[in-house]
Coordinates of C-alpha atoms in Angstrom, one line a residue:
M1 CA 84.6 105.1 -7.2
N2 CA 82.1 107.7 -6.3
V3 CA 79.6 107.3 -3.4
Y4 CA 76.7 106.4 -5.7
H5 CA 78.6 103.5 -7.3
R6 CA 80.0 102.4 -3.9
D7 CA 76.5 102.2 -2.5
I8 CA 75.4 100.1 -5.4
R9 CA 78.3 97.7 -4.9
Q10 CA 77.3 97.4 -1.2
Y11 CA 74.0 96.0 -2.2
I12 CA 74.9 93.8 -5.2
G13 CA 78.3 92.7 -4.3
K14 CA 80.4 91.2 -7.1
R15 CA 77.7 90.8 -9.7
S16 CA 78.1 92.5 -13.0
V17 CA 76.6 96.0 -13.4
V18 CA 75.7 98.1 -16.4
R19 CA 77.0 101.7 -16.4
V20 CA 76.0 104.4 -18.8
K21 CA 78.8 106.7 -19.9
A22 CA 79.5 109.6 -22.2
A23 CA 82.9 109.9 -24.1
V24 CA 84.0 113.0 -25.9
L25 CA 86.0 113.3 -29.1
V26 CA 87.9 116.6 -29.2
L27 CA 90.0 117.7 -32.2
N28 CA 92.0 120.9 -32.4
E29 CA 92.4 123.1 -35.5
H30 CA 95.2 120.8 -36.7
G31 CA 93.0 117.7 -36.5
E32 CA 94.9 116.4 -33.4
L33 CA 93.1 114.4 -30.9
L34 CA 92.8 115.4 -27.2
L35 CA 93.6 112.5 -24.8
L36 CA 94.0 112.3 -21.1
K37 CA 96.0 110.1 -18.8
R38 CA 95.2 109.7 -15.1
Q39 CA 98.2 109.6 -12.7
N40 CA 97.6 106.0 -11.7
R41 CA 97.3 104.6 -15.2
D42 CA 99.8 103.8 -18.0
V43 CA 97.4 104.4 -20.9
W44 CA 95.7 107.4 -22.4
G45 CA 92.0 107.7 -23.1
L46 CA 89.2 110.0 -24.2
P47 CA 87.5 112.3 -21.7
M48 CA 84.7 110.0 -20.4
G49 CA 82.5 109.7 -17.3
N50 CA 79.4 108.2 -15.8
L51 CA 75.8 109.4 -16.3
K52 CA 74.4 110.7 -13.0
P53 CA 70.8 109.8 -12.0
G54 CA 68.4 112.2 -13.8
E55 CA 71.0 113.6 -16.1
A56 CA 70.7 113.6 -19.9
L57 CA 73.6 111.8 -21.7
E58 CA 74.5 114.9 -23.7
D59 CA 74.8 116.8 -20.4
T60 CA 77.0 114.1 -19.1
A61 CA 79.3 114.6 -22.1
S62 CA 79.4 118.4 -21.5
R63 CA 80.0 118.0 -17.7
E64 CA 82.8 115.5 -18.2
L65 CA 84.5 117.6 -20.9
W66 CA 84.5 120.5 -18.5
E67 CA 85.5 118.5 -15.4
E68 CA 88.4 116.7 -17.1
T69 CA 89.7 119.3 -19.5
G70 CA 88.4 122.8 -18.6
L71 CA 86.8 123.1 -22.0
T72 CA 83.2 123.8 -22.9
A73 CA 81.5 123.1 -26.3
D74 CA 78.8 124.9 -28.2
E75 CA 77.6 121.6 -29.5
M76 CA 77.9 117.9 -28.7
R77 CA 77.1 115.8 -31.7
L78 CA 76.3 112.1 -31.0
L79 CA 78.4 110.0 -33.3
E80 CA 77.6 106.5 -31.9
L81 CA 75.9 104.7 -29.1
V82 CA 77.8 101.5 -28.3
S83 CA 77.4 98.5 -26.0
G84 CA 78.3 94.8 -25.9
P85 CA 80.8 92.5 -24.4
E86 CA 83.7 94.4 -26.0
Y87 CA 82.8 97.4 -23.7
M88 CA 83.3 95.4 -20.5
K89 CA 85.9 96.4 -17.9
K90 CA 87.0 94.0 -15.2
H91 CA 88.5 95.7 -12.2
L92 CA 91.3 94.3 -10.0
G93 CA 88.9 93.2 -7.3
G94 CA 86.9 91.1 -9.9
D95 CA 84.0 93.5 -10.3
E96 CA 82.7 93.6 -13.9
E97 CA 81.2 96.6 -15.5
Y98 CA 79.4 96.6 -18.9
Y99 CA 79.3 100.0 -20.5
V100 CA 76.7 101.6 -22.7
I101 CA 78.6 104.6 -24.1
G102 CA 77.4 107.6 -26.0
L103 CA 80.3 108.9 -28.1
Y104 CA 80.1 112.6 -28.8
E105 CA 82.1 115.0 -30.9
A106 CA 82.6 118.4 -29.3
T107 CA 82.5 121.4 -31.6
G108 CA 82.7 125.2 -30.9
L109 CA 85.2 124.7 -28.1
R110 CA 85.8 127.5 -25.6
S111 CA 88.2 128.1 -22.7
A112 CA 91.9 127.2 -22.6
I113 CA 93.2 123.9 -21.4
Q114 CA 94.8 124.4 -18.1
L115 CA 97.3 121.5 -17.8
S116 CA 97.9 122.3 -14.1
M117 CA 94.2 122.3 -13.3
D118 CA 94.3 118.8 -11.9
A119 CA 97.6 117.2 -11.0
E120 CA 96.0 113.7 -11.4
I121 CA 95.2 114.2 -15.1
S122 CA 97.6 114.9 -18.0
L123 CA 96.1 116.3 -21.1
K124 CA 97.7 116.4 -24.6
F125 CA 96.8 116.7 -28.2
F126 CA 98.2 113.9 -30.4
N127 CA 98.6 113.6 -34.1
R128 CA 96.2 110.8 -35.2
E129 CA 99.0 109.1 -37.1
N130 CA 101.1 108.8 -33.9
L131 CA 98.8 108.0 -31.0
P132 CA 100.1 106.8 -27.6
Q133 CA 99.2 103.6 -25.9
M134 CA 95.5 103.8 -25.2
D135 CA 93.0 101.8 -23.2
K136 CA 91.0 99.1 -25.1
I137 CA 87.7 101.0 -24.9
T138 CA 89.2 104.2 -26.3
I139 CA 90.7 102.3 -29.2
R140 CA 87.2 100.8 -30.0
L141 CA 85.5 104.2 -29.7
L142 CA 88.0 105.8 -32.0
D143 CA 87.4 103.0 -34.6
K144 CA 83.7 103.7 -34.3
A145 CA 84.2 107.4 -34.6
N146 CA 86.2 106.9 -37.8
K147 CA 83.5 104.7 -39.3
A148 CA 80.8 107.1 -38.3
K149 CA 82.6 110.0 -40.0
E150 CA 83.1 108.0 -43.2
A151 CA 79.4 107.1 -43.5
P152 CA 77.3 109.2 -45.8

């Protein structure tokens, strides 16, 4: 939890909060999906992070992509903006967070993935027919991305 969110919790206690996030869909030239796994978690997920005060959502997507993967993108295309009870996370301490998530697709990728960049994050491209165990929000976001790409 960063300082900003810790300070908010100090004032509101255990009440539910709304957080705005950006998630990034990254596919390599083989159509494989980039997922990450944090050291303290058992599941994989998309690169994703919180909007900072005053930041544009597209900039959040670009920043999170760089921070979590070492990649930059020429373009971030908004695929979906999602919210609702299915995008709620309940933490061990009982705190509830409801997310509004902008799902972006990164294109025109640059830089090489440096797997040793952050010892707390593992990065790997997966064939979309053989995905690992993922968190519930990532599963929902991938379903939304597939539907968005199928739409005319």
